Amino acid sequence: MGKDFGAYIEAQQGQMFDLLGKLVRINSGSNNKNGVDAVGREIAAALNDCALTQETIGLEQAGNLLIFRTPPALAHAGQALMVGHMDTVFAPGTDFNDYREDDSRSYGPGVIDMKGGLVAGIFALKALAAGGLLNNLPLAFVCTSDEEIGSPWSKSLIRQEARKSNCAFVLEVGGIDGQVVTGRKGNLSARLTIEGRAGHAAFAGTDKTSAIVEMAHKILAIEALNDPAKGLSANVGLVSGGIGPNTVAAHAEARLDFRFIHAEDGRQLKARLFNICSQATNPNATCKVEILSGRPPMPANEANERLYRHIAHIARHLKIPIGSEFRSGVSDANFIDQAGTPVIDGLGPIGAGDHSPREYMVKDSLPQRTLLLASVLADYVWGNKRY
């Protein structure tokens, strides 16, 4: 298993790293539509020799969504689904804007989150095409453009494709010791806005209504929602307000993030947030909560564990390190799991430092994970399209 794929992938390593460098050097921050679309064009060009059909869903608000399908996926139900995102957290103008390598690592914005994963997925399909297997594999490869901002435009497409799929594979970064992901927390992102009453600090009286002071009370109450024993986290990560030290702030705003393991915990966190914001410490202040995005939890379950055991068997045969883990971060795998489809995430290459200027990929892991993906997909064909 994987012997012929291994020879092909080894011969293609130069092209794999060339494509990785090309993708990383294209700024594709989530709000940079031109950059995300440029990444999409490079992906389409790289897959041009695989005889896949391409569907483009044009978006004005974000980069276009791409769906590549093998011929059997157009004719039969029971496809396999592969999902990757083209956007990164790095906006245009960031100082972290180049690609470089040393003997063991590759560095650059999005190198593992998740342009390395996209390259692994592309070359796994190219290996299957070279082996003549794509004509027997019902597969859809969805490339999204908005994952880093909560997938507001792609989540319905992901759920739709997941419902047509027997299993799914998401190309987020692998764990540092080779782990793939069998479960994830859910999340909720919110904006809190407080309106006070402007005034001169020197003349503020007992009726002083500072939006910042009211926000301070809210921050303490929100942070008190943290409950590590239950896997609940509440974080006030960004705060702004006021116009100067000698003024009473008329406006304050905060961005909030919540994580939870169970759906009921998420509902309770949301209810407690709204309750906190309904009780003003200063009756003259007003408070508004806006839910910006969210993903359902992806609890560890037997279907995912069964799929993991199958992948782990293949990995061990190939002598590729593997393990399973539950992650606090979220991804598009959360939506796939919500659709009831067995899904394994973290199948991209290994690295760390994502979402920071320290982001790197372990170079040896790119061909390893590409080989694993190709072998897993080939086994889907040989195993009568069922896991």
mmCIF file of C-alpha atoms in Angstrom:
data_model
loop_
_atom_site.group_PDB
_atom_site.id
_atom_site.type_symbol
_atom_site.label_atom_id
_atom_site.label_comp_id
_atom_site.label_asym_id
_atom_site.label_seq_id
_atom_site.Cartn_x
_atom_site.Cartn_y
_atom_site.Cartn_z
ATOM 1 C CA MET A 1 0.000 0.000 0.000
ATOM 2 C CA GLY A 2 1.370 3.418 -0.956
ATOM 3 C CA LYS A 3 4.558 2.117 -2.649
ATOM 4 C CA ASP A 4 3.818 3.590 -6.087
ATOM 5 C CA PHE A 5 2.414 6.774 -4.550
ATOM 6 C CA GLY A 6 5.583 7.138 -2.507
ATOM 7 C CA ALA A 7 7.793 7.063 -5.614
ATOM 8 C CA TYR A 8 5.584 9.587 -7.382
ATOM 9 C CA ILE A 9 5.469 11.948 -4.388
ATOM 10 C CA GLU A 10 9.212 11.710 -3.828
ATOM 11 C CA ALA A 11 9.771 12.687 -7.470
ATOM 12 C CA GLN A 12 7.371 15.631 -7.097
ATOM 13 C CA GLN A 13 8.838 17.144 -3.918
ATOM 14 C CA GLY A 14 10.514 20.007 -5.744
ATOM 15 C CA GLN A 15 7.229 20.981 -7.386
ATOM 16 C CA MET A 16 5.382 20.625 -4.087
ATOM 17 C CA PHE A 17 7.646 23.100 -2.315
ATOM 18 C CA ASP A 18 7.644 25.422 -5.329
ATOM 19 C CA LEU A 19 3.839 25.538 -5.184
ATOM 20 C CA LEU A 20 3.905 26.021 -1.415
ATOM 21 C CA GLY A 21 6.228 29.001 -1.763
ATOM 22 C CA LYS A 22 4.074 30.479 -4.515
ATOM 23 C CA LEU A 23 0.880 30.163 -2.445
ATOM 24 C CA VAL A 24 2.457 31.540 0.737
ATOM 25 C CA ARG A 25 3.793 34.612 -1.078
ATOM 26 C CA ILE A 26 0.256 35.507 -2.200
ATOM 27 C CA ASN A 27 -1.403 37.487 0.566
ATOM 28 C CA SER A 28 -4.795 35.860 1.084
ATOM 29 C CA GLY A 29 -6.081 37.456 4.252
ATOM 30 C CA SER A 30 -9.779 36.694 4.603
ATOM 31 C CA ASN A 31 -10.801 40.195 3.510
ATOM 32 C CA ASN A 32 -8.391 40.278 0.568
ATOM 33 C CA LYS A 33 -10.670 38.917 -2.145
ATOM 34 C CA ASN A 34 -8.149 39.451 -4.938
ATOM 35 C CA GLY A 35 -5.484 37.526 -3.045
ATOM 36 C CA VAL A 36 -7.760 34.632 -2.121
ATOM 37 C CA ASP A 37 -8.943 34.373 -5.723
ATOM 38 C CA ALA A 38 -5.301 34.365 -6.874
ATOM 39 C CA VAL A 39 -4.653 31.372 -4.594
ATOM 40 C CA GLY A 40 -7.710 29.687 -6.113
ATOM 41 C CA ARG A 41 -6.335 30.171 -9.623
ATOM 42 C CA GLU A 42 -3.035 28.576 -8.627
ATOM 43 C CA ILE A 43 -4.888 25.579 -7.146
ATOM 44 C CA ALA A 44 -6.948 25.179 -10.313
ATOM 45 C CA ALA A 45 -3.807 25.362 -12.468
ATOM 46 C CA ALA A 46 -2.051 22.754 -10.320
ATOM 47 C CA LEU A 47 -5.023 20.377 -10.680
ATOM 48 C CA ASN A 48 -5.444 21.001 -14.390
ATOM 49 C CA ASP A 49 -3.972 17.616 -15.360
ATOM 50 C CA CYS A 50 -6.289 15.627 -13.065
ATOM 51 C CA ALA A 51 -9.431 15.666 -15.273
ATOM 52 C CA LEU A 52 -11.556 17.161 -12.489
ATOM 53 C CA THR A 53 -14.595 19.316 -13.039
ATOM 54 C CA GLN A 54 -14.441 22.734 -11.370
ATOM 55 C CA GLU A 55 -17.371 24.693 -10.012
ATOM 56 C CA THR A 56 -16.848 28.290 -8.887
ATOM 57 C CA ILE A 57 -19.279 30.021 -6.544
ATOM 58 C CA GLY A 58 -18.655 33.721 -6.993
ATOM 59 C CA LEU A 59 -18.797 35.953 -3.930
ATOM 60 C CA GLU A 60 -18.582 39.727 -3.688
ATOM 61 C CA GLN A 61 -17.841 39.816 0.045
ATOM 62 C CA ALA A 62 -14.989 37.295 0.008
ATOM 63 C CA GLY A 63 -12.937 35.119 -2.289
ATOM 64 C CA ASN A 64 -14.795 32.714 -4.530
ATOM 65 C CA LEU A 65 -15.543 29.178 -3.326
ATOM 66 C CA LEU A 66 -14.150 26.330 -5.431
ATOM 67 C CA ILE A 67 -15.379 22.751 -5.757
ATOM 68 C CA PHE A 68 -13.375 20.150 -7.688
ATOM 69 C CA ARG A 69 -15.082 16.843 -8.443
ATOM 70 C CA THR A 70 -13.944 13.539 -9.872
ATOM 71 C CA PRO A 71 -16.126 12.018 -12.621
ATOM 72 C CA PRO A 72 -17.688 9.394 -10.299
ATOM 73 C CA ALA A 73 -18.725 12.119 -7.841
ATOM 74 C CA LEU A 74 -20.980 13.553 -10.531
ATOM 75 C CA ALA A 75 -22.721 10.250 -11.130
ATOM 76 C CA HIS A 76 -22.916 8.484 -7.771
ATOM 77 C CA ALA A 77 -23.796 9.153 -4.164
ATOM 78 C CA GLY A 78 -21.472 8.223 -1.335
ATOM 79 C CA GLN A 79 -18.555 10.482 -2.103
ATOM 80 C CA ALA A 80 -15.509 11.205 0.019
ATOM 81 C CA LEU A 81 -15.076 14.875 0.913
ATOM 82 C CA MET A 82 -11.836 16.817 1.296
ATOM 83 C CA VAL A 83 -11.919 20.399 2.615
ATOM 84 C CA GLY A 84 -9.287 23.112 2.819
ATOM 85 C CA HIS A 85 -9.336 26.899 3.174
ATOM 86 C CA MET A 86 -7.447 29.419 1.054
ATOM 87 C CA ASP A 87 -7.643 32.408 3.408
ATOM 88 C CA THR A 88 -5.262 33.285 6.238
ATOM 89 C CA VAL A 89 -5.376 35.597 9.259
ATOM 90 C CA PHE A 90 -2.682 37.862 7.765
ATOM 91 C CA ALA A 91 -4.076 41.045 6.220
ATOM 92 C CA PRO A 92 -2.319 42.891 3.388
ATOM 93 C CA GLY A 93 0.550 45.015 4.662
ATOM 94 C CA THR A 94 1.713 42.602 7.348
ATOM 95 C CA ASP A 95 5.476 42.463 7.887
ATOM 96 C CA PHE A 96 5.233 38.648 7.860
ATOM 97 C CA ASN A 97 4.886 38.349 4.112
ATOM 98 C CA ASP A 98 7.501 36.047 2.616
ATOM 99 C CA TYR A 99 8.388 32.386 2.309
ATOM 100 C CA ARG A 100 11.715 30.888 3.311
ATOM 101 C CA GLU A 101 13.206 27.492 4.133
ATOM 102 C CA ASP A 102 16.072 26.073 6.109
ATOM 103 C CA ASP A 103 17.217 22.466 6.273
ATOM 104 C CA SER A 104 14.238 21.243 8.287
ATOM 105 C CA ARG A 105 11.511 23.900 8.227
ATOM 106 C CA SER A 106 9.509 26.157 5.924
ATOM 107 C CA TYR A 107 8.336 29.539 7.200
ATOM 108 C CA GLY A 108 5.687 31.989 6.062
ATOM 109 C CA PRO A 109 2.148 33.309 6.557
ATOM 110 C CA GLY A 110 -0.267 30.421 6.222
ATOM 111 C CA VAL A 111 2.437 27.831 5.568
ATOM 112 C CA ILE A 112 0.540 25.384 7.796
ATOM 113 C CA ASP A 113 -2.762 27.237 8.195
ATOM 114 C CA MET A 114 -3.351 26.005 5.713
ATOM 115 C CA LYS A 115 -1.454 26.339 2.455
ATOM 116 C CA GLY A 116 0.686 23.333 3.321
ATOM 117 C CA GLY A 117 -2.520 21.334 3.722
ATOM 118 C CA LEU A 118 -3.759 22.535 0.337
ATOM 119 C CA VAL A 119 -0.504 21.421 -1.300
ATOM 120 C CA ALA A 120 -0.795 18.006 0.363
ATOM 121 C CA GLY A 121 -4.360 17.647 -0.901
ATOM 122 C CA ILE A 122 -3.436 18.759 -4.428
ATOM 123 C CA PHE A 123 -0.517 16.364 -4.768
ATOM 124 C CA ALA A 124 -2.450 13.486 -3.216
ATOM 125 C CA LEU A 125 -4.968 13.913 -6.037
ATOM 126 C CA LYS A 126 -2.179 14.206 -8.598
ATOM 127 C CA ALA A 127 -0.666 10.963 -7.292
ATOM 128 C CA LEU A 128 -4.042 9.232 -7.621
ATOM 129 C CA ALA A 129 -4.437 10.606 -11.139
ATOM 130 C CA ALA A 130 -0.979 9.349 -12.083
ATOM 131 C CA GLY A 131 -1.993 5.931 -10.747
ATOM 132 C CA GLY A 132 -5.231 5.911 -12.761
ATOM 133 C CA LEU A 133 -7.476 5.850 -9.679
ATOM 134 C CA LEU A 134 -9.374 9.135 -9.890
ATOM 135 C CA ASN A 135 -11.823 7.654 -12.389
ATOM 136 C CA ASN A 136 -12.913 5.210 -9.658
ATOM 137 C CA LEU A 137 -12.962 7.632 -6.730
ATOM 138 C CA PRO A 138 -16.111 9.664 -5.999
ATOM 139 C CA LEU A 139 -14.577 12.723 -4.333
ATOM 140 C CA ALA A 140 -15.330 16.415 -3.890
ATOM 141 C CA PHE A 141 -12.516 18.796 -2.914
ATOM 142 C CA VAL A 142 -13.943 22.018 -1.474
ATOM 143 C CA CYS A 143 -11.639 25.042 -1.175
ATOM 144 C CA THR A 144 -13.155 27.787 0.958
ATOM 145 C CA SER A 145 -12.300 31.453 1.306
ATOM 146 C CA ASP A 146 -13.619 32.535 4.711
ATOM 147 C CA GLU A 147 -12.678 29.930 7.325
ATOM 148 C CA GLU A 148 -10.625 32.334 9.437
ATOM 149 C CA ILE A 149 -13.639 34.613 9.920
ATOM 150 C CA GLY A 150 -16.116 31.880 10.827
ATOM 151 C CA SER A 151 -17.055 30.562 7.337
ATOM 152 C CA PRO A 152 -20.134 32.812 7.020
ATOM 153 C CA TRP A 153 -20.524 32.164 3.275
ATOM 154 C CA SER A 154 -19.091 28.668 2.939
ATOM 155 C CA LYS A 155 -20.693 26.822 5.862
ATOM 156 C CA SER A 156 -23.911 26.031 3.987
ATOM 157 C CA LEU A 157 -21.873 24.574 1.102
ATOM 158 C CA ILE A 158 -19.775 22.511 3.533
ATOM 159 C CA ARG A 159 -22.872 21.082 5.211
ATOM 160 C CA GLN A 160 -24.453 20.352 1.829
ATOM 161 C CA GLU A 161 -21.418 18.443 0.578
ATOM 162 C CA ALA A 162 -21.023 16.664 3.920
ATOM 163 C CA ARG A 163 -24.557 15.300 3.742
ATOM 164 C CA LYS A 164 -23.642 13.646 0.413
ATOM 165 C CA SER A 165 -20.462 12.115 1.823
ATOM 166 C CA ASN A 166 -19.612 8.848 3.568
ATOM 167 C CA CYS A 167 -16.540 10.388 5.191
ATOM 168 C CA ALA A 168 -14.567 13.625 5.186
ATOM 169 C CA PHE A 169 -10.991 14.794 5.592
ATOM 170 C CA VAL A 170 -9.960 18.327 6.594
ATOM 171 C CA LEU A 171 -6.457 19.590 5.861
ATOM 172 C CA GLU A 172 -5.679 21.703 8.920
ATOM 173 C CA VAL A 173 -2.211 21.395 10.474
ATOM 174 C CA GLY A 174 -1.234 18.087 12.032
ATOM 175 C CA GLY A 175 -0.185 17.853 15.664
ATOM 176 C CA ILE A 176 3.503 18.241 16.429
ATOM 177 C CA ASP A 177 3.850 14.502 17.106
ATOM 178 C CA GLY A 178 1.742 13.469 14.117
ATOM 179 C CA GLN A 179 -1.701 13.732 15.719
ATOM 180 C CA VAL A 180 -4.861 14.098 13.703
ATOM 181 C CA VAL A 181 -8.060 15.546 15.155
ATOM 182 C CA THR A 182 -11.063 13.452 16.169
ATOM 183 C CA GLY A 183 -12.890 16.138 18.194
ATOM 184 C CA ARG A 184 -13.019 19.911 18.674
ATOM 185 C CA LYS A 185 -14.662 22.431 20.938
ATOM 186 C CA GLY A 186 -17.375 24.725 19.627
ATOM 187 C CA ASN A 187 -17.044 28.487 19.692
ATOM 188 C CA LEU A 188 -19.018 31.705 19.788
ATOM 189 C CA SER A 189 -17.705 35.106 18.729
ATOM 190 C CA ALA A 190 -19.499 38.265 19.841
ATOM 191 C CA ARG A 191 -19.241 42.048 19.881
ATOM 192 C CA LEU A 192 -20.226 44.017 22.998
ATOM 193 C CA THR A 193 -21.053 47.702 22.573
ATOM 194 C CA ILE A 194 -21.707 50.133 25.424
ATOM 195 C CA GLU A 195 -22.999 53.698 25.108
ATOM 196 C CA GLY A 196 -22.416 56.167 27.909
ATOM 197 C CA ARG A 197 -22.647 59.968 27.997
ATOM 198 C CA ALA A 198 -19.786 62.198 26.848
ATOM 199 C CA GLY A 199 -18.475 64.906 29.143
ATOM 200 C CA HIS A 200 -15.440 66.756 30.470
ATOM 201 C CA ALA A 201 -13.566 64.700 33.055
ATOM 202 C CA ALA A 202 -12.975 67.779 35.243
ATOM 203 C CA PHE A 203 -16.685 68.414 35.663
ATOM 204 C CA ALA A 204 -17.996 64.861 35.989
ATOM 205 C CA GLY A 205 -20.420 64.542 38.884
ATOM 206 C CA THR A 206 -22.269 61.749 40.587
ATOM 207 C CA ASP A 207 -24.179 61.049 37.373
ATOM 208 C CA LYS A 208 -20.991 60.350 35.410
ATOM 209 C CA THR A 209 -21.830 57.744 32.785
ATOM 210 C CA SER A 210 -18.592 56.388 31.391
ATOM 211 C CA ALA A 211 -18.893 53.653 28.772
ATOM 212 C CA ILE A 212 -15.414 52.452 29.765
ATOM 213 C CA VAL A 213 -16.325 52.083 33.441
ATOM 214 C CA GLU A 214 -19.444 50.137 32.488
ATOM 215 C CA MET A 215 -17.364 48.021 30.141
ATOM 216 C CA ALA A 216 -14.936 47.251 32.995
ATOM 217 C CA HIS A 217 -17.773 45.763 35.047
ATOM 218 C CA LYS A 218 -18.910 43.706 32.066
ATOM 219 C CA ILE A 219 -15.383 42.431 31.389
ATOM 220 C CA LEU A 220 -15.007 41.135 34.934
ATOM 221 C CA ALA A 221 -18.391 39.417 34.785
ATOM 222 C CA ILE A 222 -17.638 37.827 31.399
ATOM 223 C CA GLU A 223 -14.194 36.606 32.470
ATOM 224 C CA ALA A 224 -15.839 35.029 35.527
ATOM 225 C CA LEU A 225 -17.620 32.638 33.134
ATOM 226 C CA ASN A 226 -14.368 30.705 32.645
ATOM 227 C CA ASP A 227 -14.683 27.161 33.960
ATOM 228 C CA PRO A 228 -11.639 25.059 33.000
ATOM 229 C CA ALA A 229 -13.010 21.992 34.767
ATOM 230 C CA LYS A 230 -15.951 21.947 32.324
ATOM 231 C CA GLY A 231 -13.854 22.968 29.326
ATOM 232 C CA LEU A 232 -15.493 26.412 29.149
ATOM 233 C CA SER A 233 -13.451 29.463 28.207
ATOM 234 C CA ALA A 234 -14.507 33.109 27.988
ATOM 235 C CA ASN A 235 -12.112 35.722 26.697
ATOM 236 C CA VAL A 236 -12.350 39.482 26.199
ATOM 237 C CA GLY A 237 -9.662 39.817 23.574
ATOM 238 C CA LEU A 238 -10.032 43.300 22.097
ATOM 239 C CA VAL A 239 -11.272 46.476 23.782
ATOM 240 C CA SER A 240 -11.562 50.046 22.528
ATOM 241 C CA GLY A 241 -13.257 53.217 23.753
ATOM 242 C CA GLY A 242 -12.977 56.876 24.606
ATOM 243 C CA ILE A 243 -11.231 59.737 22.816
ATOM 244 C CA GLY A 244 -8.831 61.042 25.459
ATOM 245 C CA PRO A 245 -7.827 60.972 29.143
ATOM 246 C CA ASN A 246 -9.698 64.163 30.027
ATOM 247 C CA THR A 247 -13.032 63.027 28.604
ATOM 248 C CA VAL A 248 -15.801 60.804 29.872
ATOM 249 C CA ALA A 249 -16.094 57.984 27.330
ATOM 250 C CA ALA A 250 -19.331 57.963 25.395
ATOM 251 C CA HIS A 251 -18.595 54.696 23.614
ATOM 252 C CA ALA A 252 -16.738 51.439 24.293
ATOM 253 C CA GLU A 253 -16.555 48.212 22.363
ATOM 254 C CA ALA A 254 -15.162 44.736 23.050
ATOM 255 C CA ARG A 255 -14.729 41.547 21.031
ATOM 256 C CA LEU A 256 -15.434 38.300 22.868
ATOM 257 C CA ASP A 257 -14.612 34.648 22.282
ATOM 258 C CA PHE A 258 -16.179 31.614 23.998
ATOM 259 C CA ARG A 259 -15.233 27.913 23.730
ATOM 260 C CA PHE A 260 -17.187 24.882 24.936
ATOM 261 C CA ILE A 261 -17.251 21.105 24.595
ATOM 262 C CA HIS A 262 -21.000 20.473 24.703
ATOM 263 C CA ALA A 263 -23.761 22.232 22.761
ATOM 264 C CA GLU A 264 -25.785 22.784 25.946
ATOM 265 C CA ASP A 265 -22.807 24.564 27.518
ATOM 266 C CA GLY A 266 -22.722 26.844 24.499
ATOM 267 C CA ARG A 267 -26.388 27.690 24.898
ATOM 268 C CA GLN A 268 -25.887 28.418 28.591
ATOM 269 C CA LEU A 269 -22.863 30.622 27.914
ATOM 270 C CA LYS A 270 -24.884 32.623 25.403
ATOM 271 C CA ALA A 271 -27.777 33.018 27.863
ATOM 272 C CA ARG A 272 -25.420 34.125 30.645
ATOM 273 C CA LEU A 273 -23.749 36.630 28.337
ATOM 274 C CA PHE A 274 -27.074 38.236 27.477
ATOM 275 C CA ASN A 275 -28.026 38.252 31.145
ATOM 276 C CA ILE A 276 -24.800 40.040 32.091
ATOM 277 C CA CYS A 277 -25.420 42.658 29.448
ATOM 278 C CA SER A 278 -29.021 43.215 30.486
ATOM 279 C CA GLN A 279 -27.940 44.426 33.941
ATOM 280 C CA ALA A 280 -26.332 47.874 33.795
ATOM 281 C CA THR A 281 -24.194 48.928 36.777
ATOM 282 C CA ASN A 282 -24.941 52.522 35.751
ATOM 283 C CA PRO A 283 -28.611 52.791 34.790
ATOM 284 C CA ASN A 284 -27.811 55.551 32.304
ATOM 285 C CA ALA A 285 -25.526 53.285 30.245
ATOM 286 C CA THR A 286 -26.846 51.020 27.503
ATOM 287 C CA CYS A 287 -25.381 47.706 26.389
ATOM 288 C CA LYS A 288 -25.791 45.754 23.141
ATOM 289 C CA VAL A 289 -24.555 42.255 22.277
ATOM 290 C CA GLU A 290 -24.142 41.075 18.701
ATOM 291 C CA ILE A 291 -23.305 37.456 17.880
ATOM 292 C CA LEU A 292 -20.810 37.557 15.006
ATOM 293 C CA SER A 293 -20.155 33.886 14.306
ATOM 294 C CA GLY A 294 -20.068 30.467 15.857
ATOM 295 C CA ARG A 295 -19.358 26.820 15.243
ATOM 296 C CA PRO A 296 -21.033 23.843 16.889
ATOM 297 C CA PRO A 297 -18.862 21.522 18.973
ATOM 298 C CA MET A 298 -17.381 18.434 17.342
ATOM 299 C CA PRO A 299 -17.499 15.946 20.205
ATOM 300 C CA ALA A 300 -15.372 12.831 20.029
ATOM 301 C CA ASN A 301 -17.666 10.020 18.843
ATOM 302 C CA GLU A 302 -17.481 6.423 17.696
ATOM 303 C CA ALA A 303 -17.885 7.262 13.992
ATOM 304 C CA ASN A 304 -14.869 9.566 14.042
ATOM 305 C CA GLU A 305 -12.890 7.122 16.158
ATOM 306 C CA ARG A 306 -13.661 4.303 13.722
ATOM 307 C CA LEU A 307 -12.467 6.427 10.803
ATOM 308 C CA TYR A 308 -9.350 7.346 12.784
ATOM 309 C CA ARG A 309 -8.541 3.697 13.472
ATOM 310 C CA HIS A 310 -8.736 2.971 9.774
ATOM 311 C CA ILE A 311 -6.412 5.878 8.909
ATOM 312 C CA ALA A 312 -4.037 4.925 11.728
ATOM 313 C CA HIS A 313 -3.791 1.381 10.345
ATOM 314 C CA ILE A 314 -2.734 2.797 6.975
ATOM 315 C CA ALA A 315 -0.292 5.239 8.598
ATOM 316 C CA ARG A 316 1.373 2.496 10.607
ATOM 317 C CA HIS A 317 1.754 0.391 7.477
ATOM 318 C CA LEU A 318 3.487 3.365 5.835
ATOM 319 C CA LYS A 319 5.573 3.974 8.988
ATOM 320 C CA ILE A 320 4.138 7.502 9.273
ATOM 321 C CA PRO A 321 3.743 8.805 12.856
ATOM 322 C CA ILE A 322 0.124 9.275 13.903
ATOM 323 C CA GLY A 323 -2.006 9.785 16.996
ATOM 324 C CA SER A 324 -5.366 11.337 17.819
ATOM 325 C CA GLU A 325 -6.228 14.446 19.804
ATOM 326 C CA PHE A 326 -9.089 16.686 20.881
ATOM 327 C CA ARG A 327 -8.444 20.363 20.031
ATOM 328 C CA SER A 328 -9.782 23.524 21.603
ATOM 329 C CA GLY A 329 -9.611 25.370 18.285
ATOM 330 C CA VAL A 330 -12.403 25.179 15.714
ATOM 331 C CA SER A 331 -12.436 24.517 11.977
ATOM 332 C CA ASP A 332 -14.784 23.623 9.151
ATOM 333 C CA ALA A 333 -14.728 20.055 10.469
ATOM 334 C CA ASN A 334 -17.211 21.283 13.106
ATOM 335 C CA PHE A 335 -19.805 21.878 10.384
ATOM 336 C CA ILE A 336 -19.103 18.507 8.748
ATOM 337 C CA ASP A 337 -19.592 16.734 12.056
ATOM 338 C CA GLN A 338 -22.834 18.657 12.603
ATOM 339 C CA ALA A 339 -24.105 17.138 9.340
ATOM 340 C CA GLY A 340 -23.547 13.662 10.830
ATOM 341 C CA THR A 341 -20.616 12.730 8.571
ATOM 342 C CA PRO A 342 -17.561 10.968 10.041
ATOM 343 C CA VAL A 343 -14.653 13.400 9.768
ATOM 344 C CA ILE A 344 -10.961 13.490 10.595
ATOM 345 C CA ASP A 345 -9.197 16.853 10.748
ATOM 346 C CA GLY A 346 -5.540 17.810 11.108
ATOM 347 C CA LEU A 347 -4.451 15.769 8.083
ATOM 348 C CA GLY A 348 -2.242 18.568 6.797
ATOM 349 C CA PRO A 349 1.531 18.701 7.362
ATOM 350 C CA ILE A 350 3.001 19.205 10.822
ATOM 351 C CA GLY A 351 4.086 22.540 12.266
ATOM 352 C CA ALA A 352 3.358 25.192 14.857
ATOM 353 C CA GLY A 353 3.145 28.930 15.467
ATOM 354 C CA ASP A 354 0.107 29.426 13.251
ATOM 355 C CA HIS A 355 -1.606 32.827 13.497
ATOM 356 C CA SER A 356 1.757 34.376 14.396
ATOM 357 C CA PRO A 357 5.015 35.482 12.727
ATOM 358 C CA ARG A 358 6.551 32.285 14.116
ATOM 359 C CA GLU A 359 4.498 30.011 11.852
ATOM 360 C CA TYR A 360 6.499 27.106 10.448
ATOM 361 C CA MET A 361 6.100 23.707 8.826
ATOM 362 C CA VAL A 362 8.260 20.633 9.339
ATOM 363 C CA LYS A 363 9.391 19.974 5.780
ATOM 364 C CA ASP A 364 9.556 16.179 5.984
ATOM 365 C CA SER A 365 5.916 16.084 7.012
ATOM 366 C CA LEU A 366 4.647 17.500 3.703
ATOM 367 C CA PRO A 367 5.482 14.445 1.571
ATOM 368 C CA GLN A 368 4.543 12.151 4.476
ATOM 369 C CA ARG A 369 1.051 13.604 4.859
ATOM 370 C CA THR A 370 0.612 13.721 1.086
ATOM 371 C CA LEU A 371 1.412 10.008 0.932
ATOM 372 C CA LEU A 372 -0.988 9.292 3.785
ATOM 373 C CA LEU A 373 -3.812 11.217 2.098
ATOM 374 C CA ALA A 374 -3.241 9.511 -1.236
ATOM 375 C CA SER A 375 -3.185 6.093 0.421
ATOM 376 C CA VAL A 376 -6.329 6.748 2.471
ATOM 377 C CA LEU A 377 -8.223 7.921 -0.626
ATOM 378 C CA ALA A 378 -6.968 4.976 -2.668
ATOM 379 C CA ASP A 379 -8.118 2.616 0.061
ATOM 380 C CA TYR A 380 -11.548 4.257 -0.156
ATOM 381 C CA VAL A 381 -11.700 3.043 -3.758
ATOM 382 C CA TRP A 382 -10.397 -0.435 -2.965
ATOM 383 C CA GLY A 383 -12.651 -0.716 0.081
ATOM 384 C CA ASN A 384 -15.840 -0.358 -1.991
ATOM 385 C CA LYS A 385 -16.236 3.304 -1.050
ATOM 386 C CA ARG A 386 -17.142 2.684 2.573
ATOM 387 C CA TYR A 387 -15.271 3.150 5.821
#
